[in-house]
C-alpha positions as a Python dict, from the first residue, in 0.01 Angstrom:
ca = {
    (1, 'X'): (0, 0, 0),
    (2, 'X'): (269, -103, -237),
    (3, 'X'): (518, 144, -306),
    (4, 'X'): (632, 479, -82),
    (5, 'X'): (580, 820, -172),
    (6, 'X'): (353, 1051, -294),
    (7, 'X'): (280, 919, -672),
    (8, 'X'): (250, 549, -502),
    (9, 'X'): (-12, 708, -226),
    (10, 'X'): (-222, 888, -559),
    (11, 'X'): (-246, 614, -711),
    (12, 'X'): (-370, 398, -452),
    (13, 'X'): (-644, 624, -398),
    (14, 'X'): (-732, 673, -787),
    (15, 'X'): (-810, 293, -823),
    (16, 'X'): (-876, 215, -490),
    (17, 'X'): (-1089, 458, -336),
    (18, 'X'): (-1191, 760, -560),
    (19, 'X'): (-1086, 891, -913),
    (20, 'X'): (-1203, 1277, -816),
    (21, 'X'): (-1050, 1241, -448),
    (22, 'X'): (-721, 1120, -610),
    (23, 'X'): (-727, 1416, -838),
    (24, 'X'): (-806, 1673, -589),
    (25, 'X'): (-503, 1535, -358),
    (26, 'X'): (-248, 1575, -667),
    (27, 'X'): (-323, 1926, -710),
    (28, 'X'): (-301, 1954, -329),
    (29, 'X'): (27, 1842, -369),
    (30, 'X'): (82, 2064, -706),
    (31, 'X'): (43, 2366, -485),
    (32, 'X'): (270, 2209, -225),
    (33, 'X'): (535, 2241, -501),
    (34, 'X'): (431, 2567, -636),
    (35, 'X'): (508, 2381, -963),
    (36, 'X'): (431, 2627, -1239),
    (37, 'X'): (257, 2494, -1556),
    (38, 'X'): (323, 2524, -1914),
    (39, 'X'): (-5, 2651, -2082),
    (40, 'X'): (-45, 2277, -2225),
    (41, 'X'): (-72, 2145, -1904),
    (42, 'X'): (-295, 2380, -1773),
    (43, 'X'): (-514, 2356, -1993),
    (44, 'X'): (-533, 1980, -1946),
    (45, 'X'): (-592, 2020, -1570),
    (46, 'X'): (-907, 2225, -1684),
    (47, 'X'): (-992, 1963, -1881),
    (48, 'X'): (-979, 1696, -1586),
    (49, 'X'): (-1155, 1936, -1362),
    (50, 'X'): (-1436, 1930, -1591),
    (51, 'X'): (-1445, 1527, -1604),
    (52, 'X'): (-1460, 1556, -1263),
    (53, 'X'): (-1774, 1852, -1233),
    (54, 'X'): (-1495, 2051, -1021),
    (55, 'X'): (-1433, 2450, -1127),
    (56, 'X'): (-1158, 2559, -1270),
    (57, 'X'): (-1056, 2772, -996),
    (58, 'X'): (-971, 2442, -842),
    (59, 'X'): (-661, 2448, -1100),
    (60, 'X'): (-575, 2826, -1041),
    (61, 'X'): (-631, 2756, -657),
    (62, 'X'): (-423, 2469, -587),
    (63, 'X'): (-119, 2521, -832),
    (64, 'X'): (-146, 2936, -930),
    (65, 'X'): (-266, 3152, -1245),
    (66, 'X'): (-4, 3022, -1508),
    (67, 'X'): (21, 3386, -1652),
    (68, 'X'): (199, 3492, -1286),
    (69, 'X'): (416, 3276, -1310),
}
């Protein structure tokens, strides 16, 4: 793996292993941060969850309803 850190790790497994996996780890690591979103990017995480055939509860699960925040 070339690089350290998470965003080296992610990106290793996006184009070396799996796309969905890679996008399921960052918002595994999201929630980690308890990061809250702006609306824009939340909305954009719905988005990838539906290129990806995943629920959007996988957004509100991993990093928190945006309104609560």
């Amino acid at each position: 793996m070339t690089g350290d850190g998470p965003a080296a790790a992610l990106k290793e497994v996006v184009t070396r292993v799996d796309p969905d996996l890679g996008y399921r780890l960052l918002l595994r690591l999201l929630a980690t941060r308890a990061a809250p979103l702006t609306e824009e990017a939340y909305e954009r995480h719905v988005v990838l969850c539906r290129h990806f055939r995943l629920g959007a509860e996988h957004v509100s699960e991993a990093v928190g309803l945006l309104l609560h925040r």
